[in-house]
One Martini backbone bead per residue (centre of mass of N, CA, C, O) as a GRO file, in nm:
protein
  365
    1UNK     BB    1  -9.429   5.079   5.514
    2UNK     BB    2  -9.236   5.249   5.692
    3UNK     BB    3  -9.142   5.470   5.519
    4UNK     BB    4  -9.448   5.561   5.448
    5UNK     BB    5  -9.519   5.608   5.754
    6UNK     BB    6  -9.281   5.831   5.803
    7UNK     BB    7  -9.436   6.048   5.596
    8UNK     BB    8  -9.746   6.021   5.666
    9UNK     BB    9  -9.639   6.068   6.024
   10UNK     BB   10  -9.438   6.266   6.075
   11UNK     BB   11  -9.548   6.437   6.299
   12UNK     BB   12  -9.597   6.215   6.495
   13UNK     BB   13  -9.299   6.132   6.523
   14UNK     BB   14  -9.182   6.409   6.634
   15UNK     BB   15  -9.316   6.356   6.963
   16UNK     BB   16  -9.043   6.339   7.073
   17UNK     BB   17  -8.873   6.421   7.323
   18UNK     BB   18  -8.609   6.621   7.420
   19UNK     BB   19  -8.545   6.514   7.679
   20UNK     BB   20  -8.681   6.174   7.595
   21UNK     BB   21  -8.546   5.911   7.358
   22UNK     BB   22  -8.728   5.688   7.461
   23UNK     BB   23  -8.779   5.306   7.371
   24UNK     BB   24  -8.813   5.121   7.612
   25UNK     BB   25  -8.534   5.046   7.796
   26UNK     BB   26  -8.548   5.169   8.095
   27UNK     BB   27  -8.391   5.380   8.247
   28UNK     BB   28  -8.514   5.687   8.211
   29UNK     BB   29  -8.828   5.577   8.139
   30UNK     BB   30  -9.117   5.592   8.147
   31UNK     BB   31  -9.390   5.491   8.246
   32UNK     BB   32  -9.738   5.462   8.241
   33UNK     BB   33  -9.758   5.472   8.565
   34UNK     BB   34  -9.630   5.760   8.603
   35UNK     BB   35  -9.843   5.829   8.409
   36UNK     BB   36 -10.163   6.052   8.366
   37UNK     BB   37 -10.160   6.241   8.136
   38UNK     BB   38 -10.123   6.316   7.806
   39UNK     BB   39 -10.062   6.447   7.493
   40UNK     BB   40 -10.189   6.723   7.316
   41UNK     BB   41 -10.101   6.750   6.965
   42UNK     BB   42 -10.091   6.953   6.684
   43UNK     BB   43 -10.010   6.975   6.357
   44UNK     BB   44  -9.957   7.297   6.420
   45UNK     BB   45  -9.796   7.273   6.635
   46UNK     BB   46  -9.567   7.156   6.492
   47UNK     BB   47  -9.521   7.351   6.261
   48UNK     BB   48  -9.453   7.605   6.504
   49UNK     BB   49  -9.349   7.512   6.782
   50UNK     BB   50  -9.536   7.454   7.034
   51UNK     BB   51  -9.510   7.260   7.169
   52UNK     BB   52  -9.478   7.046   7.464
   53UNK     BB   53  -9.340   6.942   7.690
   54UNK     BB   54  -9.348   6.704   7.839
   55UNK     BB   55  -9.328   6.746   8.182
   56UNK     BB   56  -9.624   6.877   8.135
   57UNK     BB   57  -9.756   6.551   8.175
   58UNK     BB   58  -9.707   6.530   8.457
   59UNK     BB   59  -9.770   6.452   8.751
   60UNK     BB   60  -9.749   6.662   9.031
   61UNK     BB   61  -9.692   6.368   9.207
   62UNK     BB   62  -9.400   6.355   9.006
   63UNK     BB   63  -9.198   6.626   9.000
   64UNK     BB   64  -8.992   6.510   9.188
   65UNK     BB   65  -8.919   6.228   9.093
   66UNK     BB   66  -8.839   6.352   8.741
   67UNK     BB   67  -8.651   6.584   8.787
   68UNK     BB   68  -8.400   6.466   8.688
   69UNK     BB   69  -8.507   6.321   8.411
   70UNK     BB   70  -8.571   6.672   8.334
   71UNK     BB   71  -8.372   6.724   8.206
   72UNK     BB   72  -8.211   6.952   7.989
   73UNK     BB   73  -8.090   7.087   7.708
   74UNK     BB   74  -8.075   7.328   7.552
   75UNK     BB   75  -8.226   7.559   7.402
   76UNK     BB   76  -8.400   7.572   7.099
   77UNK     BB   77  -8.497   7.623   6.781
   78UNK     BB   78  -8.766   7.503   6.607
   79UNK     BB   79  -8.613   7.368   6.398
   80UNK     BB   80  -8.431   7.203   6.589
   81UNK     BB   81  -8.645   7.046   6.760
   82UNK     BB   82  -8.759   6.897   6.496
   83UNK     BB   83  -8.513   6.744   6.420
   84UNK     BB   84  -8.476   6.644   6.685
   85UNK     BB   85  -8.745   6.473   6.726
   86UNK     BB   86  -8.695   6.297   6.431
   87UNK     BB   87  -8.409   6.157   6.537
   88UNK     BB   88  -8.560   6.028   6.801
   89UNK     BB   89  -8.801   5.923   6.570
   90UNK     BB   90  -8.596   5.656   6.460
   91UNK     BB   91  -8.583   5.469   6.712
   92UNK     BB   92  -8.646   5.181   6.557
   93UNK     BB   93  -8.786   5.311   6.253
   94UNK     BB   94  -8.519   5.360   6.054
   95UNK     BB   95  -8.225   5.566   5.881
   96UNK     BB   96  -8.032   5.829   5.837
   97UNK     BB   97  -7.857   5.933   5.555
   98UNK     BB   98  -7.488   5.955   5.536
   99UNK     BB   99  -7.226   6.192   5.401
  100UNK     BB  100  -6.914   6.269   5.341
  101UNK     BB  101  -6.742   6.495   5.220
  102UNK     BB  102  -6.526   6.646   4.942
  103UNK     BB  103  -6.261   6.894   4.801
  104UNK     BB  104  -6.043   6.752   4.565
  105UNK     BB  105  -6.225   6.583   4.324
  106UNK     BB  106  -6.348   6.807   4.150
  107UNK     BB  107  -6.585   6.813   4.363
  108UNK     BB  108  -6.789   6.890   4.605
  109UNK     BB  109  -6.990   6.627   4.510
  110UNK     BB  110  -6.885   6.349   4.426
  111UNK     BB  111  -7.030   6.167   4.688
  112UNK     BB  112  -7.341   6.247   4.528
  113UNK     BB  113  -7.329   6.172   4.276
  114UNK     BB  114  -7.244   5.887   4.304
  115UNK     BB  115  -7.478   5.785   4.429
  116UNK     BB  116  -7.707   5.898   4.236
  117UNK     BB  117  -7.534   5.723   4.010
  118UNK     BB  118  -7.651   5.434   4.148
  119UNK     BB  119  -7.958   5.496   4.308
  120UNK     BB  120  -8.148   5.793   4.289
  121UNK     BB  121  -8.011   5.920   4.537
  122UNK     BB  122  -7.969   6.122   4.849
  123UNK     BB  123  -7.855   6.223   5.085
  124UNK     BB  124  -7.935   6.373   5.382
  125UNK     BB  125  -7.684   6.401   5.483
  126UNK     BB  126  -7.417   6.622   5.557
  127UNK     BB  127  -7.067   6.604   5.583
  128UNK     BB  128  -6.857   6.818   5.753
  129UNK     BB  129  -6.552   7.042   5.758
  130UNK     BB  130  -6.314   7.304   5.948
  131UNK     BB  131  -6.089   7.209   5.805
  132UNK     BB  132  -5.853   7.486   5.718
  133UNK     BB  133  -6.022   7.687   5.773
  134UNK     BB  134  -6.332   7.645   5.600
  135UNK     BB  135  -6.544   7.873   5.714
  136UNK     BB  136  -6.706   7.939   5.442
  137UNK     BB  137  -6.710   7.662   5.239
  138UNK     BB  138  -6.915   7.533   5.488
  139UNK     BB  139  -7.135   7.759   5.491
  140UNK     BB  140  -7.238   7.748   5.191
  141UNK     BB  141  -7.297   7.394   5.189
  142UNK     BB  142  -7.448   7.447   5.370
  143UNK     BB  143  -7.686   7.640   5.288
  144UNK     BB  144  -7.743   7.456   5.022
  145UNK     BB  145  -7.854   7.187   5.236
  146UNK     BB  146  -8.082   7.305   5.303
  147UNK     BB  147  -8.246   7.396   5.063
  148UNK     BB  148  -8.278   7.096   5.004
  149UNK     BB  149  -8.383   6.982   5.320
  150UNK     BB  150  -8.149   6.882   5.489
  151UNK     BB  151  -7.867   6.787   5.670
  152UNK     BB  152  -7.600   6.879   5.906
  153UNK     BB  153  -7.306   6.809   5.969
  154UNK     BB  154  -6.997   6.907   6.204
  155UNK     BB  155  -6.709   6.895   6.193
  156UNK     BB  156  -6.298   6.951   6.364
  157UNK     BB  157  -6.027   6.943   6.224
  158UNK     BB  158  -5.707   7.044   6.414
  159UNK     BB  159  -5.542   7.195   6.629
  160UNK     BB  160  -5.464   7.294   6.965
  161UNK     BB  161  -5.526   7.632   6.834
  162UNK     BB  162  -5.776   7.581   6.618
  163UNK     BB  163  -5.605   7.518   6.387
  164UNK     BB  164  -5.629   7.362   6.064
  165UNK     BB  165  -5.589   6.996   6.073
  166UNK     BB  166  -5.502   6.715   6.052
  167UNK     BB  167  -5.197   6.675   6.153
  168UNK     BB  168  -5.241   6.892   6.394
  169UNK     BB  169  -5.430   6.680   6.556
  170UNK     BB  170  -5.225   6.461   6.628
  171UNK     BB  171  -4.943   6.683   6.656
  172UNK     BB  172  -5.062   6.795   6.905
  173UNK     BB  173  -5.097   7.024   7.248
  174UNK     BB  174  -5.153   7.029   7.548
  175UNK     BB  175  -4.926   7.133   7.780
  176UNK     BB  176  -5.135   7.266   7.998
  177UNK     BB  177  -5.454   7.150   8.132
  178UNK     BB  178  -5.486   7.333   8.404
  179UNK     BB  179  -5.441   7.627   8.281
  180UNK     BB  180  -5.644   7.609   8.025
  181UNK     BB  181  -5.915   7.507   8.217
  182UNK     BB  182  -5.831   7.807   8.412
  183UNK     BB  183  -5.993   8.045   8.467
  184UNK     BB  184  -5.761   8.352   8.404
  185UNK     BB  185  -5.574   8.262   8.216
  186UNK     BB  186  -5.369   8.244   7.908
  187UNK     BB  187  -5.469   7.965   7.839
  188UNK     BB  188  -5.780   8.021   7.850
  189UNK     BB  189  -5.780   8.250   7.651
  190UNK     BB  190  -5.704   8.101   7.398
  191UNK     BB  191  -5.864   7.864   7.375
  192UNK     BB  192  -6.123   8.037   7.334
  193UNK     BB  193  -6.033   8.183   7.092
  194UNK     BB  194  -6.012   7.926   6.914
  195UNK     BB  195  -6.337   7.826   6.954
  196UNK     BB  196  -6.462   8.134   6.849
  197UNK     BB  197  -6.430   8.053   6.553
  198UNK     BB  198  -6.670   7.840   6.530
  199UNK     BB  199  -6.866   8.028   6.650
  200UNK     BB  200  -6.888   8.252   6.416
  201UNK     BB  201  -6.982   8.020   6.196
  202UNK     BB  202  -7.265   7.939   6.336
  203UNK     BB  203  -7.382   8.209   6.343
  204UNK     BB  204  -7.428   8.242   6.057
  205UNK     BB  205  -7.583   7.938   6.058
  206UNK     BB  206  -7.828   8.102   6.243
  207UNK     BB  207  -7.887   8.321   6.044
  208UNK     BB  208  -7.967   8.089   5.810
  209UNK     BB  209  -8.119   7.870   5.927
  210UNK     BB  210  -7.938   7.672   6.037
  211UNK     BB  211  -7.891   7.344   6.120
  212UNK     BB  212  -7.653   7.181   6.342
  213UNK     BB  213  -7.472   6.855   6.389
  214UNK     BB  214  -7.243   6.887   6.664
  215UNK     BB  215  -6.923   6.734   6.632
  216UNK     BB  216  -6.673   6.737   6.875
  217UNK     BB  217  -6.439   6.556   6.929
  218UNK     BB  218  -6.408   6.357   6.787
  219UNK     BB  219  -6.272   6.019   6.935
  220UNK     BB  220  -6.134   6.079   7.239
  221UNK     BB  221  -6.086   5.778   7.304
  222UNK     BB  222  -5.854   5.712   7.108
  223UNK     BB  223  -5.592   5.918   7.150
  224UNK     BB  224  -5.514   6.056   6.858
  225UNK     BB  225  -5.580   6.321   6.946
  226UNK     BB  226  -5.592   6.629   7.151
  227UNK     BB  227  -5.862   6.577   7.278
  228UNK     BB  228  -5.729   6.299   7.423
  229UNK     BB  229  -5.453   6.327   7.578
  230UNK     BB  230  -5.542   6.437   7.859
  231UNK     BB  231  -5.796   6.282   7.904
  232UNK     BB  232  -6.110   6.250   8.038
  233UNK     BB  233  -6.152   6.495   8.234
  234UNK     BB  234  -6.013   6.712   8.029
  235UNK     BB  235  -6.226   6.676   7.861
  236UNK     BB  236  -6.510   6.745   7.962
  237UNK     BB  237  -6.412   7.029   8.068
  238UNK     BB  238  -6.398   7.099   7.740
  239UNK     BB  239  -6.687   7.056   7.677
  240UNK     BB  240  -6.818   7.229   7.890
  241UNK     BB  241  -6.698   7.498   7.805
  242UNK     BB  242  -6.822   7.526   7.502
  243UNK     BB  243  -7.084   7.496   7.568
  244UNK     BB  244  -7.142   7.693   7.725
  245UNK     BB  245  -7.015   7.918   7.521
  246UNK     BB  246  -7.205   7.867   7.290
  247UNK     BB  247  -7.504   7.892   7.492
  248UNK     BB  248  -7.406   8.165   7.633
  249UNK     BB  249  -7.281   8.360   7.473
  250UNK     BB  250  -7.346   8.260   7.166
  251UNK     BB  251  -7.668   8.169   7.138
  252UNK     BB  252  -7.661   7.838   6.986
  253UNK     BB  253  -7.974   7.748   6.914
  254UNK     BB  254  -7.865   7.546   6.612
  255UNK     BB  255  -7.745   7.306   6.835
  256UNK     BB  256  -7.650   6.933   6.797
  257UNK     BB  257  -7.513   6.747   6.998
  258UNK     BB  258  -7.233   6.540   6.902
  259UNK     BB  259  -7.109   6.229   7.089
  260UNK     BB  260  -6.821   6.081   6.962
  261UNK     BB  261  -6.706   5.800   6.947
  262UNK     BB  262  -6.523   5.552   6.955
  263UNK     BB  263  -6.500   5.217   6.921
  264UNK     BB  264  -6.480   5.165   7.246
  265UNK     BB  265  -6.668   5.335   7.439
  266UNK     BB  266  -6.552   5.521   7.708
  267UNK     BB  267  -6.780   5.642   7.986
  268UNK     BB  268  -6.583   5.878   8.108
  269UNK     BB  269  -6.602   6.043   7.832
  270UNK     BB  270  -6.892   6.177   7.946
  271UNK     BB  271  -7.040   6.467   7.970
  272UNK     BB  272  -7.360   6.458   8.000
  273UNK     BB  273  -7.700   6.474   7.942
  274UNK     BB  274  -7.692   6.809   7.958
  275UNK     BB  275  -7.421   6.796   7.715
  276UNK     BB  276  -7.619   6.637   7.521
  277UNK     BB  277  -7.836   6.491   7.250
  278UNK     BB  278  -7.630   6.274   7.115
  279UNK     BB  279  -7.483   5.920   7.036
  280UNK     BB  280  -7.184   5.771   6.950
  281UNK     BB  281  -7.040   5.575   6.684
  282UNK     BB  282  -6.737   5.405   6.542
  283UNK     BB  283  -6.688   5.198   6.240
  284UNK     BB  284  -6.472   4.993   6.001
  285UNK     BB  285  -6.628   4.789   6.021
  286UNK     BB  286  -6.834   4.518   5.904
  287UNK     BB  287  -7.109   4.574   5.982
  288UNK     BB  288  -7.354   4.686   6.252
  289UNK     BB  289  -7.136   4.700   6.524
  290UNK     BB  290  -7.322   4.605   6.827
  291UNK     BB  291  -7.122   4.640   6.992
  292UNK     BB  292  -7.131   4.969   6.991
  293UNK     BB  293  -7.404   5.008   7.068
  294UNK     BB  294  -7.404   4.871   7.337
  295UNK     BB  295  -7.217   5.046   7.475
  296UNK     BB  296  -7.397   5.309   7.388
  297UNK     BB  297  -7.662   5.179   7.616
  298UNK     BB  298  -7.460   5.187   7.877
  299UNK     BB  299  -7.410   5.492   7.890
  300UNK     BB  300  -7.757   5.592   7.807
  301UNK     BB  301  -7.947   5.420   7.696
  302UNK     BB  302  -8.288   5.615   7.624
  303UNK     BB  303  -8.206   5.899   7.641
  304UNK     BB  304  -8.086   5.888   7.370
  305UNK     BB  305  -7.953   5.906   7.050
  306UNK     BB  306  -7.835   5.681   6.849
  307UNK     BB  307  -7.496   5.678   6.643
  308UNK     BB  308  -7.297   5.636   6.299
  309UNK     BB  309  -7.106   5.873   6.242
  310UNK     BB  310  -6.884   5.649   6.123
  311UNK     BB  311  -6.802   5.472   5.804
  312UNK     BB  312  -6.786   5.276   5.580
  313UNK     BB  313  -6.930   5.038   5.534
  314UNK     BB  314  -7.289   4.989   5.492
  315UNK     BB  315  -7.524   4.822   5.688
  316UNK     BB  316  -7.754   4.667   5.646
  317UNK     BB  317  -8.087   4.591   5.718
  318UNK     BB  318  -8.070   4.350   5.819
  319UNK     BB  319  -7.888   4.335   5.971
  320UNK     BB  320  -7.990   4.524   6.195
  321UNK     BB  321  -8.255   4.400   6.265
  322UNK     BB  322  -8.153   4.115   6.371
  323UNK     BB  323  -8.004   4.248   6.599
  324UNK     BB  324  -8.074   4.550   6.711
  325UNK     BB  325  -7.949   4.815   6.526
  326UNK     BB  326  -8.065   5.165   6.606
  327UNK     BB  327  -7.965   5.363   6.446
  328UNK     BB  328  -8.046   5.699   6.323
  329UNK     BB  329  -7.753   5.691   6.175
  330UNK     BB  330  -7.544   5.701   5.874
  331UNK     BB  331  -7.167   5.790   5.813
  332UNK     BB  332  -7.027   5.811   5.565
  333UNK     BB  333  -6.711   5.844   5.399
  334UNK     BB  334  -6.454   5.920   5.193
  335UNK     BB  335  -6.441   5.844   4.907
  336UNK     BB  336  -6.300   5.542   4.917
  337UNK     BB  337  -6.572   5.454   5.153
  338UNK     BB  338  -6.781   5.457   4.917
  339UNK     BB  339  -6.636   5.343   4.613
  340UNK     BB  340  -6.485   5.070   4.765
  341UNK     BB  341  -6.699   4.973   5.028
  342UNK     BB  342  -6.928   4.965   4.800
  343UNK     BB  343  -7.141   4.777   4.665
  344UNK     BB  344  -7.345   4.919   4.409
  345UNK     BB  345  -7.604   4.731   4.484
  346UNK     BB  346  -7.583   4.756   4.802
  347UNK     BB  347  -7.654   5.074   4.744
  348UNK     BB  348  -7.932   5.044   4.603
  349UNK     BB  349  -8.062   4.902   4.824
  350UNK     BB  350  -8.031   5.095   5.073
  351UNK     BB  351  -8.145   5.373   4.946
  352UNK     BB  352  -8.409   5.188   4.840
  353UNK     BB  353  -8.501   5.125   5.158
  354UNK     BB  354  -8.799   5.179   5.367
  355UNK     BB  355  -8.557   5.227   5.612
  356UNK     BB  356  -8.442   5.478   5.436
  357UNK     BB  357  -8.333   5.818   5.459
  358UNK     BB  358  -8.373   6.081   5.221
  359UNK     BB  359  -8.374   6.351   5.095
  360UNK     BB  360  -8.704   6.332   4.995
  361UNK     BB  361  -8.796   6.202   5.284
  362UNK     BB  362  -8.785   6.472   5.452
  363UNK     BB  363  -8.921   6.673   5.643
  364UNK     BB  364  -9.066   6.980   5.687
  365UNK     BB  365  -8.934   7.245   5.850
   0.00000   0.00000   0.00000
């Protein structure tokens, strides 16, 4: 069975490059014919994180010819490298599942209480928010669930003073956004002090050993947050600010980018393969919702790993299978998206089928 699989086989499946997490869908990936020969790592070596990127496994005579293709995103810390190695080897060979939290109904427990209470499984992912300023109540729950061997993912539902939470973010914006944009001024002095809340918040989660799967800005495509107000130029902008601002000043080699889009996912608001690790998109539509899947291979071919970072009813095994829908993760909505939009009994086939990777089968970092 794949699942059993991908437990006995982790060492193994984890050796998709950092580079390119491409499985022969053919934009940026190398053919067989470009490569002069293998890579050959051993399980200690990927155990201590020892192992070596592709670039070095090409022939010298085809260095300048790949050297665009091996452009990469910052420097990860060991645990980090590996965590995203092994969401890049789950593309088309498995999905790994997820859950956002909520705070509100009498347990920050709720909806995985609820998984479990149905399944006998918890998903791998937890998915948190720094909204209303909550970044102690997120990094005590995230450093919980590192230690439980699972997975974090990080949005930040905020205002564009980058305080506060969902009504916001709806209704703010930034009033000039070439001024707030353009190092110098007191409007980008401000910018960066508002970016700086989550990243000493990140920092603290890097020194307790967490990687967070980071995802900022997400929906930017739909319009309606303020972080897509000003279009996508200045979207662009506003993400290569942060990623500089987080990985170059703030050092924060635990985190793995990942650019979510709305169910639209126009291309043009793409900040580019150098400042992204994974690319998804969401959707509350039920089904597979295959065509959002194909936009964001349209957008990115097999250079990334594609998710689904947020759904209401979670798409069968069988639909992914058949459409050839191969997201890396599903990442269902809190609250009534898990308990009212998923049916009981589908809820404990998709947690129990071998297709899917719940929290007890996720490999050791």
């Amino acid at each position: 069975m794949i699942k059993n699989t991908i437990r006995k086989c982790a060492a193994i499946l984890i050796l998709v490059s950092l580079v390119g997490c491409g499985q022969n869908k053919g934009v940026n990936n190398q053919s067989k014919a470009e490569t002069t020969k293998e890579e050959t790592v051993t399980k200690s070596q990927i155990e201590t994180g020892e192992n070596q990127d592709v670039e070095n496994t090409q022939s010298t005579t085809d260095t300048s010819q790949n050297e665009e293709k091996s452009k990469t995103t910052a420097v990860k810390n060991a645990k980090t490298e590996k965590i995203y190695k092994y969401i890049c080897s789950m593309q088309g060979k498995g999905i790994i599942s997820g859950q956002q939290e909520s705070t509100w109904m009498g347990s920050d427990q709720y909806e995985f209480d609820y998984i479990y209470n149905n399944t006998g499984k918890y998903p791998a992912i937890r998915g948190l928010d720094y909204m209303n300023d909550d970044f102690e109540g997120v990094n005590n729950r995230a450093m919980e669930w590192d230690k439980k061997g699972g997975i974090i993912t990080i949005c930040w539902h905020c205002g564009s003073d980058f305080s506060l939470g969902y009504n916001e973010c709806l209704n703010t914006n930034i009033s000039n956004w070439t001024d707030a944009l353009t190092e110098g001024t007191a409007e980008y002095d401000k910018m960066i002090e508002g970016m700086d809340r989550a990243a000493k918040a990140l920092v603290e989660l890097k020194n307790a050993g967490v990687t967070v799967l980071w995802r900022p800005f997400h929906e930017f495509d739909g319009g309606w947050f303020w972080w897509g107000k000003g279009g996508s130029k200045n979207f662009v902008k506003m993400w290569k600010i942060m990623y500089d601002r987080y990985t170059n000043y703030w050092k924060l080699d635990n985190l793995i980018w990942v650019c979510g889009f709305s169910d639209k996912c126009y291309g043009d608001w793409y900040p580019g393969d150098d400042y992204v690790d994974v690319v998804g998109a969401d959707s509350y539509t039920d089904g597979p919702n295959n065509d959002k899947y194909k936009n964001i291979v349209s957008i990115v071919g097999d250079r990334k790993p594609i998710c689904f970072h947020e759904c209401g009813k979670i798409p069968t095994v069988e639909q992914l299978k058949t459409t050839n829908t191969d997201w890396v993760w599903f990442m269902t909505w809190h609250t009534e998206y898990i308990t009212d939009h998923n049916d009981k009994s589908d809820l404990k086939k998709i947690y129990n089928s071998d297709y899917v990777i719940t929290l007890d089968e996720l490999p050791k970092w």
